[in-house]
Coordinates of C-alpha atoms and ligand atoms in Angstrom, one line a residue:
M19 CA -122.2 -20.1 12.4
R20 CA -121.0 -17.0 10.5
V21 CA -120.4 -15.2 13.8
K22 CA -118.3 -18.1 15.0
L23 CA -116.3 -18.1 11.8
E24 CA -115.7 -14.3 12.2
H25 CA -114.6 -14.9 15.8
L26 CA -112.2 -17.6 14.6
E27 CA -110.7 -15.3 12.0
T28 CA -110.3 -12.5 14.6
L29 CA -108.4 -15.0 16.9
R30 CA -106.2 -16.1 14.0
R31 CA -105.2 -12.6 13.2
Q32 CA -104.5 -11.9 16.9
A33 CA -102.3 -15.0 17.1
E34 CA -100.4 -13.9 14.0
L35 CA -99.5 -10.7 15.7
G36 CA -97.7 -12.5 18.5
G37 CA -96.5 -10.0 21.0
G38 CA -97.9 -7.1 19.0
E39 CA -97.0 -4.8 16.1
K40 CA -94.6 -2.7 18.3
R41 CA -92.5 -5.6 19.2
I42 CA -92.5 -6.9 15.6
K43 CA -91.2 -3.5 14.5
A44 CA -88.4 -3.7 17.1
Q45 CA -87.6 -7.2 15.8
H46 CA -87.3 -5.8 12.2
A47 CA -85.2 -2.9 13.4
R48 CA -82.6 -5.4 14.7
G49 CA -82.4 -7.0 11.2
K50 CA -84.5 -10.0 12.4
L51 CA -87.6 -11.4 10.8
A52 CA -90.7 -12.3 12.8
A53 CA -91.3 -16.0 13.6
R54 CA -93.9 -16.5 10.8
E55 CA -92.0 -14.5 8.3
R56 CA -89.1 -16.9 8.8
L57 CA -91.3 -19.9 8.1
D58 CA -92.5 -18.2 4.9
V59 CA -88.9 -18.1 3.7
L60 CA -88.0 -21.6 4.9
L61 CA -91.0 -23.5 3.6
D62 CA -92.6 -24.0 0.1
P63 CA -95.1 -21.1 -0.4
G64 CA -98.4 -21.6 1.4
S65 CA -97.4 -25.0 2.8
L66 CA -97.4 -24.2 6.5
V67 CA -100.1 -25.9 8.5
E68 CA -100.0 -24.4 11.9
L69 CA -101.0 -26.4 15.0
D70 CA -101.8 -25.2 18.5
R71 CA -102.0 -21.6 17.5
F72 CA -104.5 -20.7 20.3
V73 CA -102.5 -22.3 23.1
V74 CA -101.6 -20.0 26.0
H75 CA -99.5 -20.4 29.1
R76 CA -100.9 -21.7 32.4
A77 CA -98.9 -19.5 34.8
T78 CA -100.5 -17.1 37.2
D79 CA -97.6 -15.7 39.3
F80 CA -96.0 -12.3 38.6
G81 CA -99.2 -11.0 36.9
L82 CA -98.9 -13.5 34.1
D83 CA -102.6 -14.4 34.5
K84 CA -103.3 -11.0 32.9
E85 CA -100.7 -11.3 30.1
K86 CA -101.4 -14.1 27.6
Y87 CA -100.5 -14.3 24.0
L88 CA -102.1 -16.8 21.6
G89 CA -99.5 -19.4 20.6
D90 CA -97.4 -18.6 23.7
G91 CA -94.2 -17.6 21.8
V92 CA -93.7 -20.4 19.4
V93 CA -95.2 -21.2 16.0
T94 CA -95.4 -25.0 15.4
G95 CA -96.6 -27.2 12.7
Y96 CA -95.7 -28.9 9.4
G97 CA -95.0 -27.8 5.9
A98 CA -92.9 -28.8 2.9
I99 CA -89.4 -28.1 1.6
H100 CA -89.1 -29.0 -2.1
G101 CA -92.4 -30.8 -1.8
R102 CA -91.3 -33.0 1.1
L103 CA -92.8 -33.1 4.5
V104 CA -91.0 -31.3 7.3
Y105 CA -92.0 -30.4 10.9
V106 CA -91.1 -26.9 12.2
F107 CA -91.1 -24.7 15.2
S108 CA -90.2 -21.1 15.2
Q109 CA -89.8 -19.2 18.5
D110 CA -91.4 -15.8 18.6
F111 CA -89.1 -13.3 20.4
T112 CA -92.0 -10.8 20.5
V113 CA -93.7 -12.9 23.2
F114 CA -91.8 -12.9 26.5
G115 CA -88.6 -12.8 24.5
G116 CA -89.4 -16.2 23.0
S117 CA -88.8 -17.7 26.4
L118 CA -89.8 -21.3 27.0
S119 CA -92.8 -22.0 29.2
E120 CA -94.4 -25.3 30.0
A121 CA -97.0 -24.8 27.2
H122 CA -94.4 -23.6 24.7
A123 CA -92.4 -26.7 25.4
E124 CA -95.4 -28.9 25.0
K125 CA -96.0 -27.5 21.5
I126 CA -92.5 -28.3 20.5
V127 CA -92.6 -31.8 22.0
K128 CA -95.8 -32.5 20.1
I129 CA -94.4 -31.8 16.6
M130 CA -91.2 -33.7 17.5
D131 CA -93.3 -36.7 18.5
M132 CA -95.2 -36.4 15.2
A133 CA -92.0 -36.1 13.2
L134 CA -90.6 -39.2 14.8
K135 CA -93.8 -41.2 14.3
N136 CA -94.1 -40.1 10.7
G137 CA -90.5 -40.2 9.7
A138 CA -89.9 -36.6 8.7
P139 CA -87.2 -34.0 9.6
V140 CA -87.6 -31.3 12.2
V141 CA -86.3 -27.8 11.6
G142 CA -86.2 -25.6 14.8
L143 CA -85.7 -21.9 14.5
S144 CA -84.5 -20.6 17.9
D145 CA -84.8 -17.0 19.1
S146 CA -85.3 -17.1 22.8
G147 CA -84.3 -15.6 26.2
G148 CA -84.2 -19.2 27.6
A149 CA -86.4 -20.5 30.4
R150 CA -89.5 -18.4 31.1
I151 CA -88.3 -16.9 34.3
Q152 CA -91.7 -16.5 35.8
E153 CA -92.5 -20.2 35.4
G154 CA -89.3 -21.4 37.2
V155 CA -88.5 -25.1 37.2
V156 CA -91.6 -26.0 35.2
S157 CA -89.7 -24.5 32.3
L158 CA -86.6 -26.6 33.0
G159 CA -88.8 -29.7 32.8
G160 CA -90.0 -28.5 29.4
Y161 CA -86.4 -28.3 28.2
A162 CA -85.6 -31.8 29.4
D163 CA -88.7 -33.1 27.6
I164 CA -87.2 -31.6 24.4
F165 CA -83.7 -32.9 25.0
L166 CA -85.0 -36.4 25.4
R167 CA -86.9 -36.2 22.1
N168 CA -83.7 -34.8 20.4
T169 CA -81.8 -37.8 21.6
L170 CA -84.4 -40.4 20.7
A171 CA -84.8 -38.9 17.2
S172 CA -81.0 -38.6 16.7
G173 CA -80.0 -40.8 13.7
V174 CA -83.7 -41.6 13.0
I175 CA -84.9 -38.3 11.5
P176 CA -82.7 -35.4 10.5
Q177 CA -82.8 -32.5 13.0
I178 CA -81.8 -29.1 11.9
S179 CA -81.3 -26.0 14.1
A180 CA -81.1 -22.3 13.1
I181 CA -80.1 -19.9 15.9
L182 CA -81.6 -16.6 14.9
G183 CA -81.3 -14.7 18.2
P184 CA -80.2 -15.5 21.7
C185 CA -79.8 -19.1 22.8
A186 CA -78.4 -19.3 26.3
G187 CA -78.0 -21.5 29.3
G188 CA -79.0 -25.1 29.1
A189 CA -81.1 -24.2 26.2
V190 CA -78.1 -24.6 23.9
Y191 CA -78.2 -28.4 24.4
S192 CA -81.2 -29.0 22.3
P193 CA -79.5 -27.6 19.1
A194 CA -76.3 -29.2 20.2
I195 CA -77.9 -32.7 20.0
T196 CA -79.3 -31.9 16.5
D197 CA -77.4 -32.7 13.3
F198 CA -76.6 -29.2 12.0
I199 CA -76.5 -25.8 13.5
Y200 CA -76.9 -22.6 11.4
M201 CA -76.2 -19.2 12.8
V202 CA -76.4 -15.6 11.5
Q203 CA -73.6 -13.1 11.8
G204 CA -74.4 -10.3 14.2
T205 CA -77.7 -11.5 15.5
S206 CA -77.2 -15.1 16.8
Y207 CA -75.6 -15.9 20.2
M208 CA -75.1 -19.2 21.9
F209 CA -73.4 -19.6 25.3
V210 CA -73.9 -21.6 28.5
T211 CA -73.1 -18.5 30.6
G212 CA -73.2 -15.0 29.2
P213 CA -70.5 -12.3 29.4
N214 CA -71.6 -11.1 32.8
V215 CA -71.3 -14.5 34.5
V216 CA -68.0 -15.0 32.7
K217 CA -66.7 -11.7 34.1
T218 CA -67.8 -12.7 37.7
V219 CA -66.3 -16.1 37.6
T220 CA -63.1 -15.8 35.6
H221 CA -62.7 -12.0 35.4
E222 CA -62.5 -12.2 31.6
D223 CA -63.9 -9.3 29.6
V224 CA -65.6 -10.6 26.5
T225 CA -68.4 -9.3 24.3
M226 CA -71.5 -11.4 23.3
E227 CA -70.2 -11.6 19.8
E228 CA -66.7 -12.8 20.9
L229 CA -68.1 -15.2 23.4
G230 CA -70.9 -16.9 21.4
G231 CA -71.5 -15.1 18.0
A232 CA -71.7 -16.9 14.7
A233 CA -68.1 -16.4 13.7
T234 CA -66.9 -17.7 17.1
H235 CA -68.9 -20.9 16.9
A236 CA -68.3 -21.5 13.1
A237 CA -64.6 -21.0 13.2
R238 CA -63.3 -21.6 16.8
S239 CA -65.6 -23.8 18.9
G240 CA -67.1 -25.8 16.0
V241 CA -70.5 -25.6 17.6
A242 CA -72.0 -24.1 14.5
H243 CA -71.7 -25.8 11.1
F244 CA -72.7 -22.7 9.1
A245 CA -72.4 -18.9 9.7
L246 CA -74.5 -16.9 7.2
K247 CA -74.7 -13.2 6.6
S248 CA -78.5 -12.8 6.8
E249 CA -81.5 -14.7 8.0
V250 CA -82.8 -15.1 4.5
E251 CA -79.5 -16.5 3.3
C252 CA -79.5 -18.9 6.3
L253 CA -83.0 -20.2 5.6
H254 CA -82.3 -20.7 1.9
R255 CA -79.2 -22.6 2.9
I256 CA -81.3 -24.9 5.0
R257 CA -83.6 -25.5 2.1
K258 CA -80.6 -26.4 0.0
L259 CA -79.5 -29.0 2.5
F260 CA -82.7 -30.9 1.8
E261 CA -81.5 -31.7 -1.7
Y262 CA -79.0 -34.1 -0.1
I263 CA -80.7 -35.7 2.9
P264 CA -83.4 -38.3 3.2
Q265 CA -86.6 -38.0 5.2
N266 CA -85.5 -40.6 7.8
N267 CA -83.0 -43.4 8.3
A268 CA -85.1 -45.9 6.4
E269 CA -85.2 -43.9 3.2
D270 CA -82.6 -43.1 0.6
P271 CA -81.6 -39.5 -0.1
P272 CA -83.5 -37.8 -3.0
Y273 CA -82.2 -38.2 -6.6
R274 CA -81.3 -34.9 -8.4
Q275 CA -81.4 -34.9 -12.2
T276 CA -78.2 -33.6 -13.8
D277 CA -76.9 -32.8 -17.2
D278 CA -73.4 -33.3 -16.2
P279 CA -72.2 -36.4 -18.2
F280 CA -71.4 -39.3 -16.0
D281 CA -68.2 -40.1 -17.9
R282 CA -67.0 -36.5 -18.1
G283 CA -63.2 -36.5 -17.9
D284 CA -61.3 -33.5 -16.6
E285 CA -57.9 -32.9 -18.0
D286 CA -57.2 -30.3 -15.4
L287 CA -57.0 -33.0 -12.7
L288 CA -53.7 -34.1 -14.2
D289 CA -51.9 -30.9 -13.1
L290 CA -53.5 -30.3 -9.7
V291 CA -51.2 -32.4 -7.6
P292 CA -47.7 -30.9 -7.5
D293 CA -44.7 -33.2 -8.0
N294 CA -43.1 -31.8 -4.9
P295 CA -44.8 -33.7 -2.0
N296 CA -44.3 -30.7 0.3
K297 CA -46.2 -28.3 -2.0
P298 CA -49.8 -27.7 -1.1
Y299 CA -52.8 -27.7 -3.4
D300 CA -56.5 -27.1 -2.8
M301 CA -58.4 -30.3 -2.5
R302 CA -61.6 -28.3 -3.3
D303 CA -60.3 -28.0 -6.8
V304 CA -60.2 -31.8 -7.1
I305 CA -63.6 -32.2 -5.5
S306 CA -65.4 -29.6 -7.7
R307 CA -64.0 -31.2 -10.9
V308 CA -65.3 -34.7 -9.9
I309 CA -68.8 -34.0 -8.5
D310 CA -72.0 -33.1 -10.4
D311 CA -72.0 -29.6 -11.7
G312 CA -69.1 -28.6 -9.3
E313 CA -71.7 -28.0 -6.5
F314 CA -70.1 -28.8 -3.1
Y315 CA -72.3 -28.1 -0.1
E316 CA -69.6 -27.7 2.4
V317 CA -70.2 -28.3 6.1
H318 CA -68.1 -26.7 8.9
A319 CA -66.3 -24.7 6.1
D320 CA -64.6 -22.3 8.6
Y321 CA -63.6 -24.9 11.2
A322 CA -60.7 -27.4 11.1
G323 CA -59.8 -26.5 7.5
N324 CA -57.3 -29.4 7.3
I325 CA -60.3 -31.7 6.6
L326 CA -63.1 -30.9 4.3
C327 CA -66.6 -32.3 4.8
G328 CA -69.7 -31.7 2.7
F329 CA -72.4 -33.0 0.5
A330 CA -72.5 -33.4 -3.3
H331 CA -74.2 -35.4 -6.0
M332 CA -72.5 -38.0 -8.1
G333 CA -74.5 -39.0 -11.1
G334 CA -77.6 -37.6 -9.4
H335 CA -77.1 -39.4 -6.2
S336 CA -76.3 -37.8 -2.9
V337 CA -72.8 -38.5 -1.4
G338 CA -71.0 -37.3 1.7
I339 CA -67.4 -36.2 1.0
V340 CA -64.6 -36.3 3.5
A341 CA -61.3 -35.0 2.2
N342 CA -57.9 -34.1 3.6
Q343 CA -57.0 -30.6 2.6
P344 CA -53.3 -30.3 1.8
A345 CA -53.7 -26.5 1.6
V346 CA -54.2 -26.3 5.4
L347 CA -51.6 -27.7 7.8
A348 CA -50.6 -30.1 4.9
G349 CA -53.9 -31.9 5.5
V350 CA -52.7 -33.4 8.7
L351 CA -55.2 -35.0 11.1
D352 CA -55.5 -33.2 14.4
I353 CA -58.1 -33.1 17.2
D354 CA -60.5 -30.7 15.6
A355 CA -60.3 -32.4 12.2
A356 CA -60.9 -35.8 13.7
V357 CA -64.0 -34.7 15.6
K358 CA -65.3 -32.8 12.6
G359 CA -64.8 -35.7 10.3
A360 CA -66.2 -38.3 12.7
R361 CA -69.5 -36.4 13.2
F362 CA -70.0 -36.0 9.5
V363 CA -69.3 -39.6 8.7
R364 CA -71.7 -40.8 11.4
F365 CA -74.4 -38.5 10.0
C366 CA -73.9 -39.9 6.5
D367 CA -73.9 -43.5 7.8
A368 CA -77.1 -42.9 9.9
F369 CA -78.9 -41.5 6.8
N370 CA -77.8 -43.8 4.1
I371 CA -75.6 -41.3 2.3
P372 CA -72.6 -43.0 0.7
L373 CA -69.2 -41.8 1.6
L374 CA -66.6 -40.6 -0.9
T375 CA -63.1 -40.0 0.6
F376 CA -60.3 -38.0 -1.0
E377 CA -57.0 -38.8 0.7
D378 CA -53.8 -36.9 0.9
V379 CA -52.7 -37.1 4.5
P380 CA -49.2 -37.0 6.0
G381 CA -50.4 -38.5 9.4
F382 CA -51.5 -37.2 12.8
L383 CA -50.3 -33.9 14.0
P384 CA -47.3 -34.3 16.4
G385 CA -47.1 -32.0 19.5
V386 CA -47.5 -31.8 23.2
A387 CA -50.7 -29.8 22.9
Q388 CA -52.2 -32.5 20.6
E389 CA -51.2 -35.4 22.9
H390 CA -52.4 -33.7 26.0
G391 CA -55.5 -32.5 24.3
G392 CA -56.4 -36.2 23.6
I393 CA -55.5 -36.7 20.0
I394 CA -55.6 -40.4 20.8
R395 CA -59.2 -40.5 22.0
H396 CA -60.4 -37.8 19.4
G397 CA -58.5 -39.4 16.6
A398 CA -60.2 -42.7 17.6
K399 CA -63.6 -41.1 16.9
L400 CA -62.8 -40.7 13.2
L401 CA -61.3 -44.2 13.0
Y402 CA -64.4 -45.6 14.8
A403 CA -66.8 -43.7 12.5
F404 CA -65.2 -45.0 9.3
C405 CA -64.9 -48.5 10.7
E406 CA -68.5 -48.6 11.8
A407 CA -70.0 -47.0 8.7
T408 CA -71.9 -49.6 6.5
V409 CA -72.9 -47.2 3.7
P410 CA -71.0 -47.6 0.4
K411 CA -67.5 -46.3 0.8
V412 CA -65.3 -45.2 -2.1
T413 CA -61.8 -43.7 -1.5
I414 CA -59.4 -41.9 -3.9
I415 CA -55.8 -41.6 -2.7
T416 CA -54.5 -38.5 -4.6
R417 CA -51.1 -38.3 -3.0
K418 CA -49.9 -39.2 0.6
A419 CA -51.5 -42.0 2.6
Y420 CA -49.2 -42.2 5.5
G421 CA -49.1 -43.9 8.8
G422 CA -52.1 -44.5 11.1
A423 CA -53.9 -41.8 9.1
Y424 CA -53.8 -44.1 6.1
D425 CA -55.7 -46.7 8.0
V426 CA -58.2 -44.2 9.3
M427 CA -59.2 -42.5 6.1
S428 CA -61.6 -45.2 5.0
S429 CA -58.9 -47.7 4.0
K430 CA -59.6 -51.1 2.5
H431 CA -58.9 -52.7 5.9
I432 CA -61.8 -51.0 7.6
R433 CA -64.4 -51.9 5.0
G434 CA -63.6 -49.5 2.2
D435 CA -65.6 -50.9 -0.7
L436 CA -63.6 -49.6 -3.6
N437 CA -60.3 -47.8 -3.0
Y438 CA -58.5 -46.3 -5.9
A439 CA -55.1 -44.6 -6.1
W440 CA -53.9 -42.0 -8.6
P441 CA -50.5 -42.7 -10.0
T442 CA -49.3 -39.9 -7.8
A443 CA -50.2 -41.7 -4.6
E444 CA -47.8 -42.8 -2.0
I445 CA -48.8 -45.3 0.7
A446 CA -46.2 -45.6 3.4
V447 CA -45.7 -45.9 7.1
M448 CA -44.3 -42.4 7.1
G449 CA -42.8 -39.9 4.7
A450 CA -39.5 -41.0 3.2
K451 CA -37.4 -38.4 5.0
G452 CA -38.7 -39.4 8.4
A453 CA -38.2 -43.1 7.6
V454 CA -34.5 -42.6 6.6
E455 CA -33.9 -40.5 9.7
I456 CA -35.1 -43.4 11.9
L457 CA -33.5 -46.3 10.0
Y458 CA -30.1 -44.6 9.4
R459 CA -30.0 -42.5 12.6
R460 CA -26.6 -43.9 13.6
E461 CA -25.0 -43.4 10.2
I462 CA -26.3 -39.8 9.9
A463 CA -25.0 -39.0 13.5
G464 CA -21.7 -40.8 12.7
S465 CA -21.1 -38.8 9.5
G466 CA -21.4 -35.6 11.5
M467 CA -23.4 -34.2 8.6
A468 CA -26.9 -33.0 8.3
M469 CA -28.9 -35.3 6.1
R470 CA -29.3 -34.1 2.6
W471 CA -32.9 -34.3 1.3
P472 CA -34.0 -35.4 -1.1
P473 CA -31.1 -37.8 -1.7
R474 CA -29.7 -37.8 -5.3
S475 CA -31.0 -41.2 -6.1
S476 CA -34.7 -40.9 -5.4
R477 CA -37.1 -39.0 -3.2
N478 CA -39.4 -41.9 -2.4
T479 CA -39.1 -44.9 -0.2
P480 CA -39.3 -48.1 -2.3
N481 CA -42.7 -49.2 -1.0
A482 CA -44.5 -45.8 -1.4
S483 CA -45.8 -45.9 -5.0
P484 CA -49.0 -47.8 -5.7
I485 CA -47.6 -49.0 -9.1
P486 CA -44.8 -51.3 -8.0
S487 CA -43.3 -53.7 -10.5
P488 CA -44.7 -56.4 -10.6
P489 CA -48.2 -54.9 -10.2
P490 CA -49.9 -54.6 -6.8
R491 CA -50.0 -58.0 -4.9
R492 CA -51.6 -56.7 -1.8
R493 CA -55.2 -55.6 -1.9
F494 CA -54.6 -52.2 -0.3
V495 CA -56.0 -50.5 -3.4
D496 CA -58.4 -52.0 -5.9
D497 CA -56.9 -50.2 -8.9
V498 CA -54.6 -47.4 -9.9
I499 CA -56.7 -45.0 -12.1
D500 CA -56.0 -42.2 -14.4
H501 CA -56.8 -38.8 -12.7
V502 CA -59.0 -37.9 -15.6
E503 CA -61.3 -40.9 -15.3
T504 CA -62.0 -40.3 -11.6
R505 CA -65.6 -39.1 -12.0
A506 CA -66.6 -42.0 -14.2
R507 CA -64.9 -44.5 -11.9
V508 CA -66.5 -43.1 -8.8
I509 CA -70.0 -43.0 -10.3
S510 CA -69.6 -46.6 -11.6
A511 CA -68.4 -47.6 -8.1
F512 CA -71.4 -46.2 -6.3
D513 CA -73.7 -47.6 -9.0
M514 CA -72.2 -51.1 -8.4
L515 CA -72.6 -50.6 -4.6
Q516 CA -76.2 -49.3 -4.7
N517 CA -77.6 -52.5 -3.2
K518 CA -74.8 -53.0 -0.7
R519 CA -75.9 -54.7 2.5
D520 CA -73.6 -54.7 5.5
S521 CA -74.2 -54.6 9.2
N522 CA -72.5 -54.5 12.6
P523 CA -73.0 -56.8 15.5
P524 CA -75.9 -55.7 17.6
K525 CA -74.8 -53.7 20.6
A526 CA -77.9 -52.7 22.5
R527 CA -80.9 -54.8 23.4
Q528 CA -83.9 -54.5 25.4
H529 CA -83.4 -56.0 28.8
P530 CA -85.2 -59.2 29.1
A531 CA -87.1 -57.8 32.0
V532 CA -88.7 -55.5 29.5
A533 CA -88.7 -57.7 26.4
G534 CA -89.8 -60.9 28.0
S535 CA -87.2 -63.0 26.3
A536 CA -83.6 -62.7 25.1
P537 CA -83.0 -61.3 21.6
G538 CA -83.9 -63.6 18.8
G539 CA -86.3 -65.5 21.0
L540 CA -83.6 -67.4 22.9
P541 CA -84.5 -68.7 26.3
L542 CA -83.5 -66.5 29.2
T543 CA -80.2 -67.3 31.0
P544 CA -80.5 -68.0 34.8
E545 CA -79.1 -64.5 35.5
E546 CA -81.6 -62.9 33.1
A547 CA -84.5 -64.8 34.6
C548 CA -83.3 -63.8 38.0
F549 CA -83.3 -60.1 37.0
T550 CA -86.8 -60.5 35.5
L551 CA -88.1 -61.9 38.8
R552 CA -86.6 -59.2 41.0
Ligands
HXC263 C1 -89.3 -14.2 30.5 C2 -88.2 -12.8 29.2 C3 -87.0 -13.7 29.2 C4 -87.1 -14.8 30.0 C5 -86.5 -12.0 27.9 N1 -87.8 -11.8 28.3 N2 -86.0 -13.2 28.5 N3 -89.3 -13.1 29.8 N4 -88.3 -15.1 30.6 N5 -86.1 -15.7 30.1 C6 -88.7 -10.7 28.0 C7 -88.2 -9.4 28.5 O1 -88.8 -9.2 29.8 C8 -88.8 -8.4 27.5 O2 -90.2 -8.3 27.8 C9 -88.7 -9.2 26.2 O3 -88.6 -10.6 26.6 C10 -87.5 -8.8 25.4 O4 -86.3 -8.8 26.3 P1 -85.3 -7.6 26.3 O5 -84.4 -7.9 27.5 O6 -86.0 -6.3 26.2 O7 -84.5 -7.9 24.9 P2 -83.0 -7.8 24.7 O8 -82.4 -6.5 25.2 O9 -82.8 -8.0 23.2 O10 -82.3 -8.9 25.5 C11 -82.5 -10.2 25.2 C12 -81.9 -11.2 26.2 C13 -82.3 -10.7 27.6 C14 -80.4 -11.1 26.0 C15 -82.4 -12.6 25.9 O11 -83.7 -10.5 27.6 C16 -82.0 -11.6 28.7 O12 -80.8 -11.7 29.1 N6 -83.0 -12.4 29.1 C17 -82.8 -13.3 30.2 C18 -82.0 -14.5 29.8 C19 -81.9 -15.5 30.9 O13 -81.2 -15.3 31.9 N7 -82.7 -16.6 30.7 C20 -82.7 -17.7 31.6 C21 -81.5 -18.5 31.3 S1 -81.4 -19.9 32.2 P3 -91.0 -7.0 27.4 O14 -92.3 -7.2 28.0 O15 -90.3 -5.8 27.9 O16 -91.1 -7.0 25.9 C22 -82.1 -21.0 31.2 C23 -82.0 -22.4 31.8 C24 -82.4 -23.3 30.7 O17 -82.5 -20.7 30.2 C25 -81.9 -24.7 31.2 C26 -82.3 -25.8 30.3 C27 -81.8 -27.0 30.9

């Protein structure tokens, strides 16, 4: 027995060395951690339970029958983050460049299936040269098996990807289906085709960093949600995310104790919104004064800065914040902002995270590029996401709520639960200047004079202020609140909404041929019965 145990220990040590000490040193020399070292940083100390550590590939061509490494280039298993179960895989670049073989894929698929069955998140750490070239199409099948799991798990369990090395070709589509992508500056790359192929096909010269580095994807393409300076920072950031998200779509997010008083008023809020509607201010200053301890976990911070998305706690409870940012493009909604916001809203809705919206939006961005780029269909994504969301929704209008963008930003009409306006708010079809230019176009043209703005009498259209006299008759806002009491009102609102139940009409159903009867036990229609018999 003792001999067997010693042999087991030897094999374990061998597995832990992956592709060998020399390759681990090379990995360190590039500023990268080894696969297990990364898991040590990501998980609670000593919590990793590794599975399939002695698995090897089954390939025999190209001399591979003589080159086998225990674990086959990926460490898989489960562990804990803040004491909560999480499934993990960490690709090992020291073994065939972390490339994906059939056996490697099977290991990943196994922990994904377990995660889905047991309702816990999956964190995947990618560092891979892509398909294991020696295995050919078998490897492509392995990728497809993973893509399918990513899709089936989407919206059911959180899926997080960290790209800590190369991630190329079709391999990019597994992280792309997951909820959040983290990258590290200088060492992560994602592209469908690399610089050489780009050069051949389009004759463009581009470096790996420019084409698919962390900065490119975090600020330009929007593929990455986070770009961190080091792997350790990246892995710590992922740990932090777990303070805001639940284990699965049937659970609530974790509660975080706070000493920040629920009724804390902040006098500074009074002076944040400038009187001049054309003057910018930083909506982050508003957010940080309202949320618990000023801690805003911003998502996509470098992308589409005209909208802010991120997590925070309000009275200890996790919330997703979506906010127009007047400091960037006046907070206008454009294609990138709509897509960014929509994806975030859908994540929050899928995982029972209430939505808090701060609104100061002058409308959708005009322009040929926006129209031809599809602002209509992309803008619709944000509208759709807010309409569809059934989690508690609270909105604060801080200043402008103009045009279609007013409707989109979680308005009362699309099931906003409690919508508050600050006294500085203006709800209108458009800004006053634009309205006058349309309504009095002939008069302005006839006078031969450029319109003076603001006119001497007033700068606002009569219907813009939320405090008309007599008080609001329409239910576009639930109340006009003092800036200072915002935190207390928002916490009270979410408290009131904590047992909210709302739903949407069912849209998908099992076909009767599979289910045996129509949904709800209704008898089959003749067409359905026909299909069943075919
Ligand atoms: C097998 C691979 C490999 C691969 C790298 N290696 N990629 N082995 N299959 N795909 C091995 C190398 O032979 C080398 O082995 C070790 O990993 C390290 O690779 P290096 O090239 O020395 O490292 P580096 O210079 O850092 O370059 C890393 C790299 C490069 C950029 C990833 O290796 C590379 O371009 N690899 C090929 C990438 C690729 O074309 N993959 C297929 C994409 S198509 P030794 O023994 O020397 O340590 C694809 C389709 C997926 O993935 C489709 C899904 C639907």
